[in-house]
């Protein structure tokens, strides 16, 4: 039996969460086309007959602009401490941006074993993909280069074989049925946050935090009351929308996904509160982003 701990590292939006959702076959991590969707790290536990691999979905590597951003960076560095393998995730971009270069600088300093994934291959022509593979091979930083697509599933078998070969001999750390140790109620908070990210523009959803106030589950239903914290008083009207249209759309979209995820009827109520500029307040950030 081989087992180990593996990090996914990359700038926001390259598809780290999408890759892990595809790998486990369940949408555990929220996914949007907005950068900095993932805020906390989440374990994805992959078990088959020969191995158990515990993957960490991490927030995107970024230049922190506030305490929340710093805390998200700390999560990445902490997870790197005990990892058996760090997977650097790049996307289909042909030219490296500034953050891509910073991610590669991080890889240069990283003493762990490292491989690189080129994600979103479905968006690349064959010759472009060849060029990118060559580019990452020539860096001489990574044990190997794996082109994949989290949308089509291309390249996953080769990727899993490659990871397996690097894993040390080890025990089954978790029950083989387990796919995460994150509680369902936290996944529900994330589902709701995803809808804010999808339906609201610009900065507002990045300043939203959701805390579960009440969570009552029985055999076939779940009743949830969440507090939605906003950063500013004047965001409230935008979040609620005319006659509540915006907030109702968000709640209905979230409920639909929550019901699909749990296979139970979900009742969802929210209260809106203001925590002025909470992203700059280290105390609040630390208590919320654990
Ligand atoms: N075409 C294509 N789109 C993809 C692929 N993988 C992810 N995406 C899209 O890329 C966007 C970002 O995906 P995420 O999985 O949220 O990216 P992330 O790296 O986790 O982002 P952060 O959490 O912000 O760090 C979403 O719109 C995904 O649907 C892929 O293989 N092909
Ligand atoms: Mg993510």
Short mmCIF file of C-alpha atoms and ligand atoms in Angstrom, two decimals:
data_model
loop_
_atom_site.label_atom_id
_atom_site.label_comp_id
_atom_site.label_asym_id
_atom_site.label_seq_id
_atom_site.Cartn_x
_atom_site.Cartn_y
_atom_site.Cartn_z
CA UNK A 1 0.00 0.00 0.00
CA UNK A 2 1.27 3.45 -0.82
CA UNK A 3 -0.08 6.62 0.73
CA UNK A 4 0.83 10.25 1.12
CA UNK A 5 -0.06 13.92 1.23
CA UNK A 6 -0.15 16.02 -1.90
CA UNK A 7 -0.63 19.77 -2.39
CA UNK A 8 -2.09 21.56 -5.35
CA UNK A 9 -0.40 24.92 -5.82
CA UNK A 10 -1.02 27.53 -8.50
CA UNK A 11 -2.31 31.00 -9.13
CA UNK A 12 -6.05 31.63 -8.82
CA UNK A 13 -8.31 30.30 -11.57
CA UNK A 14 -5.97 27.71 -13.11
CA UNK A 15 -8.41 24.95 -12.09
CA UNK A 16 -7.01 23.38 -8.91
CA UNK A 17 -10.43 22.79 -7.38
CA UNK A 18 -11.85 21.56 -10.70
CA UNK A 19 -9.06 18.99 -11.00
CA UNK A 20 -9.72 17.58 -7.53
CA UNK A 21 -13.49 17.54 -7.98
CA UNK A 22 -12.98 15.56 -11.18
CA UNK A 23 -10.51 13.21 -9.55
CA UNK A 24 -12.83 12.34 -6.65
CA UNK A 25 -15.93 12.43 -8.82
CA UNK A 26 -17.82 14.66 -6.39
CA UNK A 27 -17.98 18.46 -6.41
CA UNK A 28 -16.54 19.14 -2.95
CA UNK A 29 -14.80 22.43 -3.72
CA UNK A 30 -16.63 25.36 -5.21
CA UNK A 31 -15.58 26.49 -8.69
CA UNK A 32 -16.14 29.81 -10.44
CA UNK A 33 -14.42 31.80 -13.16
CA UNK A 34 -13.51 34.41 -10.53
CA UNK A 35 -9.98 34.42 -9.11
CA UNK A 36 -9.66 33.56 -5.41
CA UNK A 37 -12.66 31.31 -5.23
CA UNK A 38 -11.07 28.89 -2.75
CA UNK A 39 -10.39 30.47 0.65
CA UNK A 40 -9.58 27.55 2.93
CA UNK A 41 -7.78 24.35 2.20
CA UNK A 42 -9.83 21.19 1.88
CA UNK A 43 -8.73 17.57 1.92
CA UNK A 44 -9.74 15.32 -0.96
CA UNK A 45 -9.12 11.70 0.02
CA UNK A 46 -8.56 9.44 -2.95
CA UNK A 47 -8.50 5.71 -2.22
CA UNK A 48 -8.09 2.78 -4.63
CA UNK A 49 -6.83 -0.79 -4.30
CA UNK A 50 -3.17 0.21 -4.33
CA UNK A 51 -3.08 3.62 -2.64
CA UNK A 52 -4.58 6.36 -0.53
CA UNK A 53 -3.63 9.85 -1.58
CA UNK A 54 -4.70 12.85 0.46
CA UNK A 55 -4.84 15.92 -1.75
CA UNK A 56 -5.04 19.46 -0.40
CA UNK A 57 -6.99 21.96 -2.45
CA UNK A 58 -5.37 25.30 -1.64
CA UNK A 59 -6.30 28.93 -2.19
CA UNK A 60 -4.65 30.43 -5.26
CA UNK A 61 -1.12 31.82 -4.95
CA UNK A 62 -1.40 35.61 -5.00
CA UNK A 63 -0.03 38.95 -3.88
CA UNK A 64 -1.95 39.44 -0.63
CA UNK A 65 -3.85 42.73 -0.47
CA UNK A 66 -5.22 42.33 3.04
CA UNK A 67 -5.15 40.06 6.09
CA UNK A 68 -7.46 37.57 4.41
CA UNK A 69 -5.04 37.32 1.49
CA UNK A 70 -2.10 36.82 3.88
CA UNK A 71 -3.94 34.11 5.76
CA UNK A 72 -4.73 32.36 2.48
CA UNK A 73 -1.01 32.42 1.59
CA UNK A 74 -0.13 31.02 5.02
CA UNK A 75 -2.43 28.08 4.35
CA UNK A 76 -0.36 27.20 1.27
CA UNK A 77 2.98 27.48 3.10
CA UNK A 78 1.70 25.42 6.03
CA UNK A 79 0.43 22.64 3.83
CA UNK A 80 3.79 22.53 2.05
CA UNK A 81 5.56 21.67 5.31
CA UNK A 82 4.67 17.99 5.51
CA UNK A 83 3.77 17.14 1.94
CA UNK A 84 5.10 14.11 0.09
CA UNK A 85 4.52 15.87 -3.21
CA UNK A 86 3.68 19.37 -4.43
CA UNK A 87 1.74 19.59 -7.67
CA UNK A 88 2.14 22.92 -9.44
CA UNK A 89 -0.90 23.67 -11.56
CA UNK A 90 -0.53 25.92 -14.60
CA UNK A 91 -3.21 26.54 -17.19
CA UNK A 92 -3.35 26.84 -20.96
CA UNK A 93 -1.76 30.32 -21.04
CA UNK A 94 1.01 30.36 -23.62
CA UNK A 95 2.82 33.27 -21.98
CA UNK A 96 3.53 33.34 -18.27
CA UNK A 97 1.98 36.21 -16.36
CA UNK A 98 3.58 37.82 -13.32
CA UNK A 99 1.86 35.44 -10.89
CA UNK A 100 2.80 32.40 -12.98
CA UNK A 101 6.42 33.47 -12.65
CA UNK A 102 6.03 33.89 -8.90
CA UNK A 103 4.55 30.40 -8.68
CA UNK A 104 7.56 29.04 -10.56
CA UNK A 105 9.86 30.96 -8.21
CA UNK A 106 8.10 29.25 -5.32
CA UNK A 107 8.75 25.91 -7.02
CA UNK A 108 12.44 26.78 -7.30
CA UNK A 109 12.66 27.23 -3.53
CA UNK A 110 10.46 24.23 -2.76
CA UNK A 111 12.43 21.25 -1.42
CA UNK A 112 9.54 18.79 -1.75
CA UNK A 113 9.14 16.49 -4.71
CA UNK A 114 7.37 18.37 -7.49
CA UNK A 115 5.43 17.70 -10.64
CA UNK A 116 3.63 20.17 -12.88
CA UNK A 117 0.17 19.93 -14.41
CA UNK A 118 -0.84 21.86 -17.52
CA UNK A 119 -4.61 22.15 -17.08
CA UNK A 120 -7.29 23.28 -19.56
CA UNK A 121 -5.68 21.30 -22.38
CA UNK A 122 -9.09 21.16 -24.05
CA UNK A 123 -8.47 24.80 -24.96
CA UNK A 124 -5.10 24.13 -26.62
CA UNK A 125 -4.17 23.14 -30.14
CA UNK A 126 -1.85 20.15 -30.39
CA UNK A 127 1.22 22.16 -31.34
CA UNK A 128 0.57 24.66 -28.55
CA UNK A 129 0.35 21.85 -26.03
CA UNK A 130 3.60 20.32 -27.29
CA UNK A 131 5.26 23.70 -26.94
CA UNK A 132 4.05 24.10 -23.35
CA UNK A 133 5.10 20.59 -22.35
CA UNK A 134 8.55 21.30 -23.77
CA UNK A 135 8.72 24.63 -21.96
CA UNK A 136 8.03 23.05 -18.55
CA UNK A 137 10.38 20.13 -19.21
CA UNK A 138 13.18 22.52 -20.00
CA UNK A 139 12.78 24.28 -16.67
CA UNK A 140 14.28 21.18 -15.11
CA UNK A 141 12.28 21.80 -11.95
CA UNK A 142 9.74 19.02 -12.03
CA UNK A 143 9.92 15.23 -11.96
CA UNK A 144 7.40 15.20 -14.81
CA UNK A 145 4.87 17.26 -16.77
CA UNK A 146 1.21 16.17 -17.00
CA UNK A 147 -1.23 17.73 -19.47
CA UNK A 148 -4.83 17.33 -18.28
CA UNK A 149 -8.30 18.73 -18.71
CA UNK A 150 -10.60 18.88 -15.69
CA UNK A 151 -13.48 19.30 -18.13
CA UNK A 152 -12.90 16.27 -20.39
CA UNK A 153 -10.88 14.11 -17.98
CA UNK A 154 -7.98 13.96 -20.43
CA UNK A 155 -4.68 12.90 -18.86
CA UNK A 156 -5.99 11.85 -15.43
CA UNK A 157 -4.94 8.21 -15.66
CA UNK A 158 -1.35 9.15 -16.49
CA UNK A 159 -1.42 11.76 -13.73
CA UNK A 160 -2.62 9.26 -11.11
CA UNK A 161 0.00 6.71 -12.18
CA UNK A 162 2.67 9.39 -11.93
CA UNK A 163 1.56 10.41 -8.44
CA UNK A 164 1.34 6.78 -7.32
CA UNK A 165 4.94 6.17 -8.38
CA UNK A 166 6.13 9.03 -6.16
CA UNK A 167 4.12 8.08 -3.05
CA UNK A 168 5.96 6.29 -0.24
CA UNK A 169 4.85 3.03 1.34
CA UNK A 170 2.33 3.95 3.99
CA UNK A 171 -0.85 3.11 5.88
CA UNK A 172 -4.48 3.77 5.15
CA UNK A 173 -4.82 7.09 6.98
CA UNK A 174 -8.58 7.34 6.53
CA UNK A 175 -11.46 4.93 6.20
CA UNK A 176 -11.66 3.94 2.54
CA UNK A 177 -15.20 5.30 2.21
CA UNK A 178 -14.15 8.78 3.29
CA UNK A 179 -13.61 11.48 0.64
CA UNK A 180 -13.05 14.48 2.93
CA UNK A 181 -12.98 15.43 6.58
CA UNK A 182 -14.74 18.71 5.95
CA UNK A 183 -18.18 18.77 7.56
CA UNK A 184 -21.23 18.92 5.30
CA UNK A 185 -22.34 22.15 6.99
CA UNK A 186 -19.10 23.82 5.87
CA UNK A 187 -19.57 22.57 2.32
CA UNK A 188 -23.05 24.10 2.47
CA UNK A 189 -21.54 27.47 3.46
CA UNK A 190 -19.23 27.18 0.48
CA UNK A 191 -22.09 26.36 -1.88
CA UNK A 192 -23.85 29.53 -0.77
CA UNK A 193 -20.64 31.57 -1.13
CA UNK A 194 -20.22 30.19 -4.64
CA UNK A 195 -23.59 31.64 -5.63
CA UNK A 196 -22.62 35.07 -4.31
CA UNK A 197 -19.46 34.86 -6.41
CA UNK A 198 -21.42 33.84 -9.48
CA UNK A 199 -24.29 36.32 -9.20
CA UNK A 200 -22.56 39.43 -7.85
CA UNK A 201 -20.00 41.58 -9.64
CA UNK A 202 -16.61 42.86 -8.76
CA UNK A 203 -15.36 43.06 -5.21
CA UNK A 204 -18.57 42.56 -3.21
CA UNK A 205 -18.60 38.73 -3.07
CA UNK A 206 -14.95 38.66 -2.04
CA UNK A 207 -15.96 40.61 1.06
CA UNK A 208 -18.68 38.12 1.97
CA UNK A 209 -18.32 35.52 4.68
CA UNK A 210 -20.88 32.98 5.73
CA UNK A 211 -21.25 31.49 9.18
CA UNK A 212 -23.80 28.82 10.03
CA UNK A 213 -25.97 29.89 12.91
CA UNK A 214 -28.31 26.91 12.97
CA UNK A 215 -28.10 23.54 11.29
CA UNK A 216 -30.74 20.94 12.00
CA UNK A 217 -30.58 17.69 10.10
CA UNK A 218 -33.00 14.79 10.16
CA UNK A 219 -33.48 11.75 7.97
CA UNK A 220 -34.71 13.54 4.88
CA UNK A 221 -34.32 17.26 5.44
CA UNK A 222 -31.88 19.92 6.58
CA UNK A 223 -32.82 23.28 7.99
CA UNK A 224 -30.09 25.93 7.82
CA UNK A 225 -29.87 29.48 9.09
CA UNK A 226 -26.78 31.33 7.90
CA UNK A 227 -25.42 34.72 8.74
CA UNK A 228 -24.03 36.46 5.68
CA UNK A 229 -21.45 39.04 6.67
CA UNK A 230 -20.83 41.96 4.31
CA UNK A 231 -17.97 44.43 4.47
CA UNK A 232 -19.97 47.58 3.96
CA UNK A 233 -23.44 48.89 4.73
CA UNK A 234 -23.89 50.08 1.13
CA UNK A 235 -23.36 46.53 -0.20
CA UNK A 236 -26.58 45.44 1.45
CA UNK A 237 -28.95 46.97 -1.11
CA UNK A 238 -26.97 45.39 -3.97
CA UNK A 239 -26.93 41.97 -2.34
CA UNK A 240 -30.67 42.07 -1.67
CA UNK A 241 -31.61 43.61 -5.03
CA UNK A 242 -34.89 45.20 -6.04
CA UNK A 243 -37.70 43.58 -4.04
CA UNK A 244 -35.25 40.90 -2.95
CA UNK A 245 -34.78 39.52 -6.46
CA UNK A 246 -31.01 39.12 -6.19
CA UNK A 247 -30.93 37.44 -2.80
CA UNK A 248 -33.78 35.13 -3.78
CA UNK A 249 -31.96 34.05 -6.93
CA UNK A 250 -28.85 33.33 -4.86
CA UNK A 251 -30.74 31.40 -2.18
CA UNK A 252 -32.64 29.33 -4.73
CA UNK A 253 -29.50 28.46 -6.69
CA UNK A 254 -27.71 27.50 -3.46
CA UNK A 255 -30.64 25.41 -2.22
CA UNK A 256 -30.76 23.48 -5.48
CA UNK A 257 -27.06 22.53 -5.20
CA UNK A 258 -27.34 21.78 -1.48
CA UNK A 259 -30.22 19.40 -2.16
CA UNK A 260 -28.29 17.68 -4.90
CA UNK A 261 -25.25 17.34 -2.66
CA UNK A 262 -27.07 15.93 0.35
CA UNK A 263 -30.02 14.24 -1.34
CA UNK A 264 -32.22 15.90 1.26
CA UNK A 265 -34.77 18.68 1.24
CA UNK A 266 -33.04 21.88 2.31
CA UNK A 267 -34.59 24.90 3.99
CA UNK A 268 -32.25 27.87 3.90
CA UNK A 269 -32.73 31.17 5.70
CA UNK A 270 -30.19 33.96 5.84
CA UNK A 271 -29.61 37.03 7.98
CA UNK A 272 -27.38 39.80 6.66
CA UNK A 273 -24.94 41.52 9.00
CA UNK A 274 -22.13 44.01 8.50
CA UNK A 275 -18.54 43.51 9.74
CA UNK A 276 -16.88 46.62 8.48
CA UNK A 277 -13.64 45.93 6.55
CA UNK A 278 -13.33 42.50 8.15
CA UNK A 279 -10.75 41.39 5.61
CA UNK A 280 -8.29 43.84 7.20
CA UNK A 281 -8.94 42.53 10.71
CA UNK A 282 -6.58 39.68 11.54
CA UNK A 283 -8.61 38.57 14.57
CA UNK A 284 -11.78 38.11 12.55
CA UNK A 285 -9.95 36.60 9.59
CA UNK A 286 -8.26 34.02 11.80
CA UNK A 287 -11.49 33.04 13.50
CA UNK A 288 -13.31 32.65 10.18
CA UNK A 289 -10.63 31.15 7.93
CA UNK A 290 -9.42 28.21 9.94
N1 LIG B 1 -11.95 24.81 -20.40
C1 LIG B 1 -11.58 24.45 -19.18
N2 LIG B 1 -11.95 25.18 -18.11
C2 LIG B 1 -11.55 24.77 -16.88
C3 LIG B 1 -10.78 23.60 -16.70
N3 LIG B 1 -10.53 23.47 -15.37
C4 LIG B 1 -11.13 24.51 -14.77
N4 LIG B 1 -11.75 25.30 -15.67
C5 LIG B 1 -12.49 26.55 -15.39
O1 LIG B 1 -11.57 27.48 -14.83
C6 LIG B 1 -12.21 28.31 -13.86
C7 LIG B 1 -11.46 28.25 -12.53
O2 LIG B 1 -11.56 26.96 -11.98
P1 LIG B 1 -11.30 26.67 -10.43
O3 LIG B 1 -11.28 25.19 -10.28
O4 LIG B 1 -12.24 27.45 -9.59
O5 LIG B 1 -9.83 27.28 -10.28
P2 LIG B 1 -8.91 27.35 -8.98
O6 LIG B 1 -7.49 27.17 -9.41
O7 LIG B 1 -9.40 26.41 -7.94
O8 LIG B 1 -9.12 28.87 -8.53
P3 LIG B 1 -8.95 29.54 -7.05
O9 LIG B 1 -9.78 28.75 -6.09
O10 LIG B 1 -9.47 30.92 -7.26
O11 LIG B 1 -7.50 29.51 -6.72
C8 LIG B 1 -13.64 27.80 -13.78
O12 LIG B 1 -14.44 28.62 -14.59
C9 LIG B 1 -13.56 26.39 -14.33
O13 LIG B 1 -14.76 25.95 -14.90
C10 LIG B 1 -10.41 22.83 -17.85
O14 LIG B 1 -9.73 21.80 -17.80
N5 LIG B 1 -10.85 23.32 -19.06
MG1 LIG B 2 -10.15 26.72 -6.04
#
